[in-house]
Coordinates of C-alpha atoms in Angstrom, one line a residue:
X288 CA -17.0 4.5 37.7
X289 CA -20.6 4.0 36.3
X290 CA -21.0 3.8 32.5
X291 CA -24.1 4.5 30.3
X292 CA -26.0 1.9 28.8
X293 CA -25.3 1.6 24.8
X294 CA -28.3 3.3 22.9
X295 CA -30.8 1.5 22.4
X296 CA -30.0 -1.0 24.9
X297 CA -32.9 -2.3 27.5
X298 CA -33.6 -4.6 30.1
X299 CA -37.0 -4.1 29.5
X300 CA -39.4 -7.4 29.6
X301 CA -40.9 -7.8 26.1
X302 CA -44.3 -5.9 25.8
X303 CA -47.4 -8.2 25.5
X304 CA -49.7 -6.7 22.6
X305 CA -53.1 -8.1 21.6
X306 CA -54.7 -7.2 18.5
X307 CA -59.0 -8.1 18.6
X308 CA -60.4 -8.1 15.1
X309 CA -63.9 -8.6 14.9
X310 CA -65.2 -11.3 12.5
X311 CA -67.5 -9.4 9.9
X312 CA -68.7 -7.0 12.4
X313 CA -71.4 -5.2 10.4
X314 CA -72.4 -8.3 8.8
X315 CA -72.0 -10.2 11.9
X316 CA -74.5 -7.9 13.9
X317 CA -77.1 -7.9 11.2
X318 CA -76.7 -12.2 11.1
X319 CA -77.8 -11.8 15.4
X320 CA -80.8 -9.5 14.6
X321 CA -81.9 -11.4 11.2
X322 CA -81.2 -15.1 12.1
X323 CA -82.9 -15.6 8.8
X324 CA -79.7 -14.5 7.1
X325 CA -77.7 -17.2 8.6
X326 CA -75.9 -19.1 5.9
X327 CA -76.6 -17.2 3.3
X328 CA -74.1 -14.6 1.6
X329 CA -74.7 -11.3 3.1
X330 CA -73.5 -8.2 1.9
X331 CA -73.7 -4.5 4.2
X332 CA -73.4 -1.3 2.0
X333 CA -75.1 0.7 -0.4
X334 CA -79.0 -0.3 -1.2
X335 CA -78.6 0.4 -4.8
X336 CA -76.3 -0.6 -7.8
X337 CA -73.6 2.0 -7.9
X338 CA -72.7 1.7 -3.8
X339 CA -70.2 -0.2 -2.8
X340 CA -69.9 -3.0 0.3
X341 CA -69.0 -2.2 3.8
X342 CA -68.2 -5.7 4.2
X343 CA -69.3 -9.0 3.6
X344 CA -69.5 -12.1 5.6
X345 CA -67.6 -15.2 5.0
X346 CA -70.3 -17.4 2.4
X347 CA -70.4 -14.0 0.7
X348 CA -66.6 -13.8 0.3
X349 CA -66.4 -17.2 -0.8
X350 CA -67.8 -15.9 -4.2
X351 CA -64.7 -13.4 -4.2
X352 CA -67.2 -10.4 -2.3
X353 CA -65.1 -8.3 -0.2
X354 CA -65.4 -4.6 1.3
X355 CA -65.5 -1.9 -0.9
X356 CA -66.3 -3.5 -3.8
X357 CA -68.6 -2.1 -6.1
X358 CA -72.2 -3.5 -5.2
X359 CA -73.3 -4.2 -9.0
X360 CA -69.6 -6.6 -8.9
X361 CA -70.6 -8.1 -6.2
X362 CA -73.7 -9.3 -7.5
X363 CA -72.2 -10.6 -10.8
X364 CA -69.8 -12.6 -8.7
X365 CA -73.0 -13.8 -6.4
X366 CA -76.2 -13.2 -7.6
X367 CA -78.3 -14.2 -4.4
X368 CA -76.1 -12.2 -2.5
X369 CA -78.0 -10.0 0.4
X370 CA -77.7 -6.8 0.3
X371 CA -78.8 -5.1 3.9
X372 CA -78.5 -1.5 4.6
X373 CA -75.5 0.0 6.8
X374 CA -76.7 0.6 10.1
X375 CA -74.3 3.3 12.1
X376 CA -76.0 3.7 15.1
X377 CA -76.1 0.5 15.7
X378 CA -72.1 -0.5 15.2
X379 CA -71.4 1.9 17.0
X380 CA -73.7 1.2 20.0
X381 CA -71.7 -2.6 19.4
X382 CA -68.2 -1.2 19.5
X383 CA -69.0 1.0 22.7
X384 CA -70.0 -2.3 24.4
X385 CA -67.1 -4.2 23.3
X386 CA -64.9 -1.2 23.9
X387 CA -65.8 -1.0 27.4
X388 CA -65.2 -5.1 27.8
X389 CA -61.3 -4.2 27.0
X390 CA -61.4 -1.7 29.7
X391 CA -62.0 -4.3 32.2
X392 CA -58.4 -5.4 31.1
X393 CA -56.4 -2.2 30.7
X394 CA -56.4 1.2 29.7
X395 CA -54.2 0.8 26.8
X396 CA -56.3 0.7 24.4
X397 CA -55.3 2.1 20.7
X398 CA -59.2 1.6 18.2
X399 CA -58.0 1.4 14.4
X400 CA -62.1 1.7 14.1
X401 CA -65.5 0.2 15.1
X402 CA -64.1 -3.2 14.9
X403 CA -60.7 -3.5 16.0
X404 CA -58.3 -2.1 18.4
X405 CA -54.9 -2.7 20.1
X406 CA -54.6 -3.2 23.8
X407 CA -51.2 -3.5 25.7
X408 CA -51.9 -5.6 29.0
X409 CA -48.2 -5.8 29.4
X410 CA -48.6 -4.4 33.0
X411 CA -50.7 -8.0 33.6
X412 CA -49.4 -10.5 35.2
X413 CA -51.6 -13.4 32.9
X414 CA -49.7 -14.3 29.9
X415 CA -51.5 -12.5 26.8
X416 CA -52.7 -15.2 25.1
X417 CA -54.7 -16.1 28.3
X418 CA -55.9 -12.9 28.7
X419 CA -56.6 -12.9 24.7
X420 CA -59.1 -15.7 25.3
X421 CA -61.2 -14.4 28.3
X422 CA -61.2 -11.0 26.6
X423 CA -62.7 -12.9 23.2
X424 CA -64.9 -14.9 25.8
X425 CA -66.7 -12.4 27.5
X426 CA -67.4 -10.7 24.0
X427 CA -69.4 -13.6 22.8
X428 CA -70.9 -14.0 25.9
X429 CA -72.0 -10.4 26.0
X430 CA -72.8 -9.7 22.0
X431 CA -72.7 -13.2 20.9
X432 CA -70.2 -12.0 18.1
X433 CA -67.2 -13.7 17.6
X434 CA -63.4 -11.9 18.4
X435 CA -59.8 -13.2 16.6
X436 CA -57.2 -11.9 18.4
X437 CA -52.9 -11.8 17.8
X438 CA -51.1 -11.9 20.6
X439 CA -47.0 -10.5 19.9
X440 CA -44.7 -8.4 21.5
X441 CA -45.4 -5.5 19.0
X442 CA -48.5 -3.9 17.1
X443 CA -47.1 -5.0 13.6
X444 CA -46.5 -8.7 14.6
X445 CA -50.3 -8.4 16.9
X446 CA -52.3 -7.3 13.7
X447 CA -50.3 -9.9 10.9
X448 CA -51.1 -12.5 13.6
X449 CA -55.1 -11.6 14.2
X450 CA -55.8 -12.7 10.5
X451 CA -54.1 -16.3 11.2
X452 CA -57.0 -18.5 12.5
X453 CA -60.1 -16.3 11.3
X454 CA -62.7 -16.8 12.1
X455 CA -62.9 -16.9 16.1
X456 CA -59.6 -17.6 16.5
X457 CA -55.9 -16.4 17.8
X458 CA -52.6 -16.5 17.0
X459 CA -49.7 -16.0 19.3
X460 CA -46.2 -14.7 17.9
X461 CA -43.4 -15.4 20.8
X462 CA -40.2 -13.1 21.4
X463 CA -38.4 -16.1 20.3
X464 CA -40.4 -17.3 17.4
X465 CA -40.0 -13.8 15.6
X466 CA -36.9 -14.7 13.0
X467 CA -39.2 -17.9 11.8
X468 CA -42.6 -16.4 11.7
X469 CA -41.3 -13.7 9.6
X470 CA -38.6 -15.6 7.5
X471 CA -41.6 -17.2 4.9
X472 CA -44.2 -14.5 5.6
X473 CA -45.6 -13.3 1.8
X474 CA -44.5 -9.6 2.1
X475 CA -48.1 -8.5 1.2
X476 CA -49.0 -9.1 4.7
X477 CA -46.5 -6.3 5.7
X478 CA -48.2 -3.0 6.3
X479 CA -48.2 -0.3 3.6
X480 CA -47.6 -3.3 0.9
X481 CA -50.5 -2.7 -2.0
X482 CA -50.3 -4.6 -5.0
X483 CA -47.7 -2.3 -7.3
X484 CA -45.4 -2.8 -4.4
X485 CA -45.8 -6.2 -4.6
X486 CA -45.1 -5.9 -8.0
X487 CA -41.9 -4.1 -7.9
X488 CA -40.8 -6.1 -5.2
X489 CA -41.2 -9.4 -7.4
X490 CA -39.6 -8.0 -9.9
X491 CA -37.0 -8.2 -7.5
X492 CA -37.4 -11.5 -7.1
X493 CA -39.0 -10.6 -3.4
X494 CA -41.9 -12.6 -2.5
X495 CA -41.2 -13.3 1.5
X496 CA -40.0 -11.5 4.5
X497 CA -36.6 -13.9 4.3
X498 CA -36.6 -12.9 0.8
X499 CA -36.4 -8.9 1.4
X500 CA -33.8 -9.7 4.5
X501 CA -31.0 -10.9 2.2
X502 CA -31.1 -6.6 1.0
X503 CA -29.1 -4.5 3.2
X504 CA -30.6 -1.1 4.2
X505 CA -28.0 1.0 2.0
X506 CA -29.5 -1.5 -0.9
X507 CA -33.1 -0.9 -0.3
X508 CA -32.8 2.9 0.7
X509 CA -31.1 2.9 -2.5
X510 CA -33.8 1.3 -4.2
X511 CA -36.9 2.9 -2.2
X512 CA -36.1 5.7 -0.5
X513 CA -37.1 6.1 3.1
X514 CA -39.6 3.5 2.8
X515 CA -36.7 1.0 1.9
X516 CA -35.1 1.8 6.0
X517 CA -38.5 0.9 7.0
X518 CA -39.1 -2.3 5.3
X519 CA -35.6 -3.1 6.3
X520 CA -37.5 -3.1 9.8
X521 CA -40.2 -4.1 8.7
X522 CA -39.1 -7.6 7.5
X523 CA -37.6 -8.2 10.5
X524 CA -40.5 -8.0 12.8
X525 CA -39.2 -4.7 14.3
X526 CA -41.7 -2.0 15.3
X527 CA -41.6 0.5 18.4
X528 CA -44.8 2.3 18.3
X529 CA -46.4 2.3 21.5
X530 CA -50.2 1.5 21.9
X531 CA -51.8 5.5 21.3
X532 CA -54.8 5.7 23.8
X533 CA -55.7 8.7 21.8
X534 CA -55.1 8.8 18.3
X535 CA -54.4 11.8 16.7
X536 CA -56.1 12.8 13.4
X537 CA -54.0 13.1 9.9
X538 CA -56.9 14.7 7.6
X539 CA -60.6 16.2 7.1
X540 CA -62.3 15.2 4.3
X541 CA -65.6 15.1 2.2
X542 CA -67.0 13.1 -0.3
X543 CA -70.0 13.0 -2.6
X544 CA -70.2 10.2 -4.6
X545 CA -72.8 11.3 -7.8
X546 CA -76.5 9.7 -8.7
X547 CA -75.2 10.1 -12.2
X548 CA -72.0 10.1 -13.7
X549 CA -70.1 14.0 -14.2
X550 CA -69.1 14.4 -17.4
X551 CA -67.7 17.4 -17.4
X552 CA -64.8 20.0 -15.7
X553 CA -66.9 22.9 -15.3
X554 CA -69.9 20.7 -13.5
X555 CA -67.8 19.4 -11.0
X556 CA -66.5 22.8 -9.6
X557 CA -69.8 24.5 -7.9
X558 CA -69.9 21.3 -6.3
X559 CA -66.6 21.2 -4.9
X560 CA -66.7 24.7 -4.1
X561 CA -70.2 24.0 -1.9
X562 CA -67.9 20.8 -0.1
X563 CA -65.6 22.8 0.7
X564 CA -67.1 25.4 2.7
X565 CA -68.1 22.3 5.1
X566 CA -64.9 21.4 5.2
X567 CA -64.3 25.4 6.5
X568 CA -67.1 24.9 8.7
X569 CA -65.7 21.7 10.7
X570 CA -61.8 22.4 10.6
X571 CA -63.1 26.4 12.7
X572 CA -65.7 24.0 15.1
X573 CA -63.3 20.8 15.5
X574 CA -59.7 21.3 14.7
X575 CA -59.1 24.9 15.2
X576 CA -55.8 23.6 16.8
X577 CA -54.2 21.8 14.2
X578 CA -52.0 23.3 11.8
X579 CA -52.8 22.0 7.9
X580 CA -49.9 20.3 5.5
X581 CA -51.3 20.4 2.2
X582 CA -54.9 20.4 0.2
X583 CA -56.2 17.5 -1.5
X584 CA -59.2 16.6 -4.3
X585 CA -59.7 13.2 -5.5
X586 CA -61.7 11.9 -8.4
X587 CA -62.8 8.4 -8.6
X588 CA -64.0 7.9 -12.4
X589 CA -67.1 5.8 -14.0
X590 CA -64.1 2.8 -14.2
X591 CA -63.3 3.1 -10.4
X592 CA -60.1 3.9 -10.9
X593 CA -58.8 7.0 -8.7
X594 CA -56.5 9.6 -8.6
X595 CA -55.7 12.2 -5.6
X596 CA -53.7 15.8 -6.7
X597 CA -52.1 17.4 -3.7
X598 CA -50.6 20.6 -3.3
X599 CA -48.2 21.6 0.5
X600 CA -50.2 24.9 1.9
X601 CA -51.3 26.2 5.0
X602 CA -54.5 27.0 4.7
X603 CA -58.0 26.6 2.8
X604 CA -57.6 28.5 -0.7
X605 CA -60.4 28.1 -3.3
X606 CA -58.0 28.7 -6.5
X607 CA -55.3 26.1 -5.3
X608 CA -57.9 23.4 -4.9
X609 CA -59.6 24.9 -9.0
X610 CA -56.0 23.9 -9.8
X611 CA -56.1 20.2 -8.1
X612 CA -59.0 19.6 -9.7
X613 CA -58.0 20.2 -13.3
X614 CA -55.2 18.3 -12.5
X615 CA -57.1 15.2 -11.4
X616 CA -59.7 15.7 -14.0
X617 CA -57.3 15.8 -16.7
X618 CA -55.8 13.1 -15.2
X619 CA -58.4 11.0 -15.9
X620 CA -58.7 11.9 -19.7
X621 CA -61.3 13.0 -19.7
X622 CA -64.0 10.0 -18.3
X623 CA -66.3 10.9 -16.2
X624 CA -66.9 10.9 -12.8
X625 CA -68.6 9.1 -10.1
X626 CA -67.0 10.6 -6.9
X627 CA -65.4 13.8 -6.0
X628 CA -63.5 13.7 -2.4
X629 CA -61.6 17.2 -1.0
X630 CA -60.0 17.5 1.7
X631 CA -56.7 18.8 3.9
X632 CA -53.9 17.1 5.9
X633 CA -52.9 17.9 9.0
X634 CA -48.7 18.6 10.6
X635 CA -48.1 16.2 12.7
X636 CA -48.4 18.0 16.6
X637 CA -45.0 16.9 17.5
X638 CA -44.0 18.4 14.1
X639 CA -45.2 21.8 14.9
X640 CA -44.2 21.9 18.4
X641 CA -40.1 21.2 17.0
X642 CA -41.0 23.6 14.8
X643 CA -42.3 26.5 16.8
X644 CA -38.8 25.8 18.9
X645 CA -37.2 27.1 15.8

């Protein structure tokens, strides 16, 4: 008599996932057409005071400069920073080229953006690190940018390990390594962990991966709600998702950020109300299809701090997205504001189809 395996089980070999980060891609590319910028601390983003930095390459980080920091902060940190102008056309133009280098490779491939992406090769025969290396090779050779890559047996443990010998370098996490490379990992490098959780979780006395381990699941549901199961996986170094060849999109947004500060309630709607009719415009050309979750303003205010009011309905209504905004504004108490964001979220596909079946 045959029996079923137990759930879950699998003789599977492990999966061999590599994770290519570019190195400063937008700063990079301007460093190849400028070589006048080389060594000095360049910055990409917004020509004028109130931007904010794409990103910023590695002398300009050294000064504490990172992306999406204000541009008139990163010029107190570095005063002879250099600012150069985001150049679209041209990243993209890069990406495509690198894009179709990890095609040579497989057709796995999952882009996070312009700059990084996830490819499964485990139907190669070459170990992944291997193939990791002639993958980063042939990008140099081709772009003369540099490539680090993680190599793991999952897209959690890939991306932690692409930031371990930055620049132009990779990192390889074995099936058998896992339990030690996660054991002293800081739990900031875990996905989805921002500063106040790292907060909460030190209050915990949590700093590590080994730390959050000693908490059993019924302890850090307890303690977290459904996030807790998942850093209860998380910790471990566990993570099924398969490498997406076609991402799907979760939300449609636009954002005006304002020459001049808006200091008041009524000022802000007209404006919202003209965003939104482009947001209208491209959900009827683009995403007919999908079926909306909920409505969304944020506010980002003349101190940078944010907020984002968010409301479940089905469907673009002018009077629930008034209400947001008063919400956010007031919010805010009051100070006023440099950028107004609105927006929707979209069900999950598989969501609706399980839910058409009912």
């Amino acid at each position: 008599m045959s029996h079923d395996p137990p759930s879950g089980a699998t003789d599977a070999p492990p999966r061999k996932i590599i994770h290519i980060d570019m190195d400063c891609f937008y700063a990079a590319i301007e460093e190849r057409e400028n070589p006048e910028l080389r060594g000095k601390p360049v910055g990409v983003g917004g020509s004028s005071r109130r931007g904010v930095l794409t990103t910023a390459n590695y002398e300009a980080r050294r000064f504490g400069c990172r992306s999406a920091m204000p541009v008139f902060k990163a010029l107190e940190a570095c005063p002879h920073l250099v600012l150069v102008p985001v150049r679209f056309d041209l990243y993209r133009s890069e990406s495509a080229r690198i894009r179709a280098i990890f095609g040579r490779f497989t057709e796995k491939i999952e882009p996070l953006s312009l700059d990084e992406a996830y490819l499964d090769v485990s139907h190669l025969n070459s170990s992944a690190a291997a193939i990791a290396r002639e993958v980063r090779a042939q990008i140099h050779e081709e772009t003369r940018l540099t490539a680090s890559a993680g190599i793991a047996p999952n897209k959690l443990l890939a991306k932690i390990a692409s930031d371990w010998n930055k620049p132009n370098g990779q990192h390889e996490v074995r099936p058998q390594d896992i339990a030690s490379f996660m054991h002293g990992l800081p739990v900031g490098k875990l996905w989805g962990i921002g500063p106040k959780m790292r907060a909460k979780l030190a209050a915990l006395n949590i700093h590590t991966c080994g730390d959050l381990q000693q908490f059993s699941k019924i302890e850090l549901a307890r303690r977290f709600g459904s996030w807790g199961l998942e850093l209860h996986q998380l910790s471990r170094g566990e993570d099924v998702r398969e490498v997406r060849t076609e991402r799907v999109r979760k939300s449609l947004s636009s954002e005006k950020t304002f020459s001049e500060n808006v200091v008041t309630l009524p000022s802000l709607r007209p404006v919202m109300h003209a965003m939104l009719e482009g947001v209208r415009e491209s959900l009827g050309r683009k995403h007919s299809d999908r079926a909306i979750r909920s409505l969304v303003v944020k506010l980002k205010f003349a101190d940078f701090s944010r907020t984002t009011a968010e409301r479940s309905h089905p469907s673009l209504e002018p009077t629930i997205y008034d209400q947001l905004l008063e919400e956010a504004w007031h919010r805010g108490e009051n100070k006023p504001v440099r950028l107004l964001g609105v927006g929707v979220r979209f069900r999950d596909p598989e969501e609706k189809q399980q839910l058409d079946l009912f």
